[in-house]
Amino acid sequence: MAAAESDREVPSALCTEFLNFSVKDTASKWLQVTDLYKEVYHHLARYVPKIYCLGPNLNPQSEDLLAQMLLQAPLEWYLCGEDPSTGLAKLEQNNQPSQLCGHVFKVGEPTYSCRECAADPTCVLCMQCFLGSVHKEHRYRMTTSGGGGFCDCGDTEAWKKGPYCQKHEPNISDSCQEDPLAHLSTDMIARCYNVFSVVLKYAVDMLTWDKEDELPLGLEPPDRSDTYYCMLFNDEVHTYEQVIYTLQKAVNCTQKEAVSFATTVDRDGRKSVRFGDFAFCELAKSVIVRNTSRQSKPLRVQVMHSSVVAHQCFALKALHWLGHVIGYSDALRRILCQVGLERGPEGENSSLVDTLMLCDSKMWKGARNVYHQLFMSSLLMDLKYKKLFAIQFAKNYRRLQTDFMEDDHERVVSVTSLSVQLFTVPTMARMLITEENLMTTIIRTFVDHLRHRDLQGRFQFERYTAQQAFKFRRVQSLIGDLKYVLISRPTEWSDQLREKFLEGLDTFLELLKCMQGMDPVVRQVGQHIEMEPEWEAAFTLQMKLTHIISMIQEWCATDERVLIEAYKKCLTALTHCHSGFADGEQPITLSMCGHSVDTIRYCVSQEKVSIHLPVSRLLAGLHVLLSKMEVAYRFPEQLPLSELSPPMLIEHPLRCLVLCAQVHAGMWRRNGFSLVNQIYYYHNVKCRVEMFDKDLIMLQAGASMMDPNHFLIIVLSRFELYHIFSSADCRKRYNRENANKDVVQQNNTLTEEMLHLIMMVVGERFEAGIGQVEGCDEIKREILHQLCIRPMAHSELVKALPENENKETGMERVIDCVASFKKPGVTGRGLYELRPECAKQFNLYFHHYSRADQSKAEEAQRKLKRQNGEDTALPPPVLPPFCPLFASLVNILQCDVLLGMLGAVLQWAVEPSAGHWSESMLQRVLHLIGMALLEEQQQLENSSEDNDVYFNFTLKMSRPGEAPSNTASVLALLENLQNAPHLEVHEGMIRWLLKTVAGIKTMRERSASTSTVTTSGSRGQEETACDKDKAERKRKAEMARLRREKVMAQMSEMQRHFINENKELFQQSLEELDASTSTSLEHSPASSDAALACVGPRRSRPREKRQVVTCILCQEEQEIRADGKAMVLAAFVQRSTVMSKNRTRPPHDPKRYDPLFMHPDLSFGTHTGSCGHIMHSHCWQRYFEAVQAKEQRRQQRLRVHTSYDVGNGEFLCPLCECLSNTVIPLLPRTMGSSSCEQPGLGQWLKTSGQQIKAMHSAHRKLQPVSTVEETVEEECPVPEVFTVDYIPTNPYSSTIKEMLATFGTATYKVGLKVHPNEQDPRIPIMCWSSCAYTIQSIERLLVDEKKPLFGSLPCRQDDCLSSLARFGSACWTAACQPTVQGHFIRLLAALIPDPQVEASPCILDVDMLHLLVSVVLSYGSVHSQDSSGLSVDAVQLHLFHLITVAHMVQILLTSGPEEVTMEQESGEAERGEEEGACRLYNTLRTHVGSSLPEVGSGWHLWRCVKTGILPYLRGAALFFHHLHGVPAPPELHALCPGQWEVLCGYLSLPSNLLQLFHGQQELLEPLLHGWCTHPGIQQTLQGGGVLVSFPRESNSLIDLPDDYSALINQASSFTCPKSGGDKSRAPTLCLVCGSMLCSQSYCCQTELEGEDVGACTAHTFACGAGVGIFLRVRESQVLFLAGKTKGCFYAPPYLDDYGETDQGLRRGNPLHLCHERYRKIQKLWRQHSITEEIGHAQEANQTLVGIDWQHL
Ligand SMILES: [Zn+2]
Ligand SMILES: [Zn+2]
Ligand SMILES: [Zn+2]
Ligand SMILES: [Zn+2]
Ligand SMILES: [Zn+2]
Ligand SMILES: [Zn+2]
Ligand SMILES: [Zn+2]
């Protein structure tokens, strides 16, 4: 790669030309010439190579500027005949803006479709139009655009209602379609015509130009140089990585440049990667080709002359220019359309538009995009030319599609994708069908591309190569086109349309014939199948065609003549198919129960059978239409009914259903999964409408035309059960049959399946045309049966229902009739529940139930009945009557063969022999009897008296069996079974049947009179219900046990191990989880009479109490003692920015950062949390070592990640699996000695001054000599009671000491992000800081959650705070004494000036709670050397008071100007406070001067102090409470008024805080002076630093818009910040700070700690100290990230109207913000639980662990 010249100057030669160039002169010259074409070409030949592509680094701005001046301006002048600025304005005035919006969608932009008014789902609106349309009040769908396509606003054909938004509403005046050219002068038209012809011709010439080194005639440059580009083209074969790697090698560029090249190639389709002479470029080309030819096919590279590239660049510009110019005027647009479609010299299909289309697949992506856009803004926006264009498109259709098959680009950049814009317009589609025979063309093109056939001419998909699979995917887009053409059904038929549609149908039948019988299977016996046969391709085809087949039926349903012809054609096709594969089947005669039938010998289990029968199924669909449209009754003479052979019709569908039954019966196990999958899809909601459902209909159609006995005999024979039921003594078969157990089992299942099939043939009447039902009854019944299983969410129901071609289920119309909606809570989703009155329509044998559904529904419905105190029998529901064409089907229920079968099964049930019959079999027989009885009852009820009811099942069931001897009747058998003890479960049903029989008999007896017989539905007797309850309870207990076991099994191996060892204890500890850990702590105030104080010499001393805890690992009890075994609390330490008031502060340098003082902006803190589980330190150590060892073994074995990083000290709490990374030792509370007189403030200040001096000099002695000499100061007298070199005895046992070091090191390591170093002096500081930060964060949380300060925290947080505070006060024992003393000295120096301490911070830069905690906790190291009897408590109180005063000063300094509010009436007490505040403020002003504004109102100042200091006081109360264990006063356990006084009392403070200052003014005045004169004060107050005002507000997550599409819109205009103006693929919003990021993309990867990370991970380190909360806008998904390796997805806070989230934005229902859920996420964040949440999510779902989170 040549060196970069960053700012390329415009070559001087061009400059002079530019100066001499006159636009007007050029244009005038052109106006005179006769051959404009030659002149313009000459001009372009001269200038284009001088403007474009002059070097390796293109400079688009200056190129465009020059092109505008030298090239476009003369064209515009010529066009207008005058200065374009006036000419174009004139044109614009006369412009009739198109009624069409035509807004072209960007990638990711939201689009809206109205589910009520859109003609089809491809009709969409842009956001602007949608908001101004009527549809926003309708049911709509929202999606994100994949780019391309445009807004259909204004297209009257696209919308059934409201086609215009407010903006595009046409004026009434210009409703007449006048010619837009009428406004233009003929001159103008001519000029326009000329210039468009030339420019468009030029663009087409250049874009379709394929020579690398030459130019078209007339464009050769006057002088040629040896300058070339090495141009790299994009393909869909090579990956980003391959291209980047190759480029680095071939053109020797950096990784970053290579990424940029690859990104551009991917976006624009090509990019020059090298510039230079020919040989130089050739070299790069050969390297690239060589490097990539090993993988499949080499990357495409061309070495192109610079002038060729230049002209191509300008050609694209020219197209842009055309698009721009026609935007001025609809007239110009029309002229451009005319020019484009004008037939060229080569005759038909040679217009410029044709040329572009036909060269589409040869052009690079960028060029295609540009000309497609021009088509959209010209041809598609002009209704007249849109039609002409559509015709050309249809004429070229076949060739375009063929080119597309060879093209390796995605469809969105292919011109073929324009079909959606043309074919979905109904009038256009109809015109193209009739005039261009489009339907036939599409289908034929499709069939021609599927070349692989077997000997019978059927498709053969086996042995498919990757290349063929690729083509197969491409060819599917043709089905999409066919769908567009058919999507709107014609309202009127012309003869020509009929003719062409039927011609199309012929072609379609040819296609279906190729599918009929494809992928046949043969049952595998003996060995298991060796290779799973290919099946997916065939099913993909079937699935894609499903809607087409349905739509063709719907077209037929709109015209009787078409239907009749279609029926005939389909029947012919089916007959043709059958003649092909019926050979070798021998005729046979079967007889049974006195009936015999001729059929063929055929066994599904032995011969070939196929699941693909689309021709039969289409015929079945049409047959139903004959009935539905009553054609069968009105024109029977026109129908080929006599040609129908019912046995032929049912044969193949029956085989298919038998195949399913046999698979269920386990007979096809050796055929592998491919068959199981096929059977699954056959019944699946995506396919069943045109597979299973139609097979059933075909059986119904066939059976309705046959003798029912014959039908049943054939069914028995195909099920291979004929021999069982036909034998003379079939009722006794099992007594003597010693068949193989498997075979018996198989036959049982087959019998069950067959009985079910008979039920379905007779009972499925909910399709209009079969039964007498309304259109929506079918869908109602589907929903009802889904809800009988359990209440369901909207999306679950949608998934369970078939969608039509418009992606609608029709559910919304009927759902309210069958269900009621229950809203969701903060978790979960909204559910639909079945209306109770609908339960009686429940059919246990609903044909779309799987076996699992069936048993779930049965259980649910029985439970429901029991709850209502009803009999639990589930009799069949009452059915609607059949339509006449199918009416004879009911006779199946009373035919001899069926009664024979029913009798046989009942007989087997009476005398059961193990395993030879099944309860399901009996249950089905009872159901069938029930159906028959209901049928009879219905007919009786509906018949008029004189009309004899022909259906008489009660009569037949009472007759004894015929052959061989007199056997019991069905009725007798039923009565016999009624009390059989082994059939308890069926008792209710049998009782119901007998009762119904009795009812019918009464009806018949009373038939003379008008009979009003109450319907059935007997209520059960109680005694059996009771028994059943018992059984049910037992069964439930068993279920619960199984469930428990399953849950246990899912737990991690380690934990299982642990539980097994401690089984009962585990149970126990779970129950006592909270109780056990905190028995030692008092939460209730001990004595409320004495005022409680938590700090100072007067602090209350709670009674001594042994503190005993239980180790969760060994279950031993242990007392907490300083000299005892160490007990530890599992803890998780993390960095945090949750409370940050300054997210712009750069992260500290961990090596040099001094954390002693926390800045009040709290920009980075260290938070410690705990799950509250306590262990022995040695138990924990053993556990952790085991985890480590296991992890090592695991890493060796397989490279799987865990949710925790052992190397980093992480582990899961052994009890609750909470992520932890260290442990905190539990320490006893320190016992302050209540002692005698304590010094006052003045006395103490003096003493401590002396002590500090003593320590200074002692420390100096420790230091190397050189530094000692610098400070020459006299030794001060050391107080005798203060021994500097006294080394106190360490009170702690060795294990506690060890744990003190462990936790200290962990906090230090995590808090500073450094490697552990036990010697680092910053360790204690980090621990104090973490204690203070955690207290502050909990205090904020309590405020945000509106909870009282005490008593509302979970025990685990109480325990955690206590151990943190006590740890802090003990940690000096683990560190070097002088170091901690040094910290104390420096901390104190911030308050009491100490000349020996340098660089003390100004008090505006110190967070006072951090200072308080650190100074109190570090004091221990000083006190240990004091034997004067000075009590720690006294010192703590002095320190506390001093810091409180400092904080008040801090607040007053930052209080800001007075707000204009009404001054309140103040009482006596307040007046004192206000006055005090004023006095202090004025004192401050005397020190600070004019930087402080004058404030007159004491009320304002006092209010500032009071509100500003409250969080600090609350934090201090929490701190001292946990440090000393003093119970809090009861008032602080509630949110009652008067908290302030109680709080001050608890803290030993006067409630008028200003007394702290005024009471000791002489002592404090000098300190005040010191604070105020610190140079930092002036600097900060004058805006030099970060000024934080108090109280600090809690941080919240950003505000989100209510409507989710607003976010999508925002994200769609977001461009990647790194790759100039590109759309980001995964725009992701940081919910903490609101930044939008370009996630999951190469372009925005950055390096972080030596690793490439994505934009989100990088952002978390700056914004959230490693923790991040994002919203992935395209996915509608919340993303949690922690560190580089942890992450999980979380449900977004957006819900649709059905109370469901839409992760992945697949359903497209409008989404609105759910505030509760968003608050829940915010709470997780505020309480530092994000990492924990991720840990739990990853433990629950192991696949989350494998994701490369750092690349997001
Ligand atoms: Zn629009
Ligand atoms: Zn509009
Ligand atoms: Zn609408
Ligand atoms: Zn233990
Ligand atoms: Zn735990
Ligand atoms: Zn952020
Ligand atoms: Zn990016």
Tab-separated table of C-alpha atoms and ligand atoms in Angstrom, residues 114-118 134-135 138 161, ligand 3:
chain	number	residue	atom	x	y	z
A	114	CYS	CA	-52.314	-2.581	9.621
A	115	ARG	CA	-53.648	-6.030	10.337
A	116	GLU	CA	-57.164	-4.907	9.641
A	117	CYS	CA	-56.750	-2.807	6.508
A	118	ALA	CA	-53.600	-3.881	4.664
A	134	VAL	CA	-56.161	6.019	10.826
A	135	HIS	CA	-54.369	2.730	11.349
A	138	HIS	CA	-56.277	-0.258	14.603
A	161	LYS	CA	-59.386	1.500	4.267
B	3	ZN	ZN	-56.166	-0.047	9.566
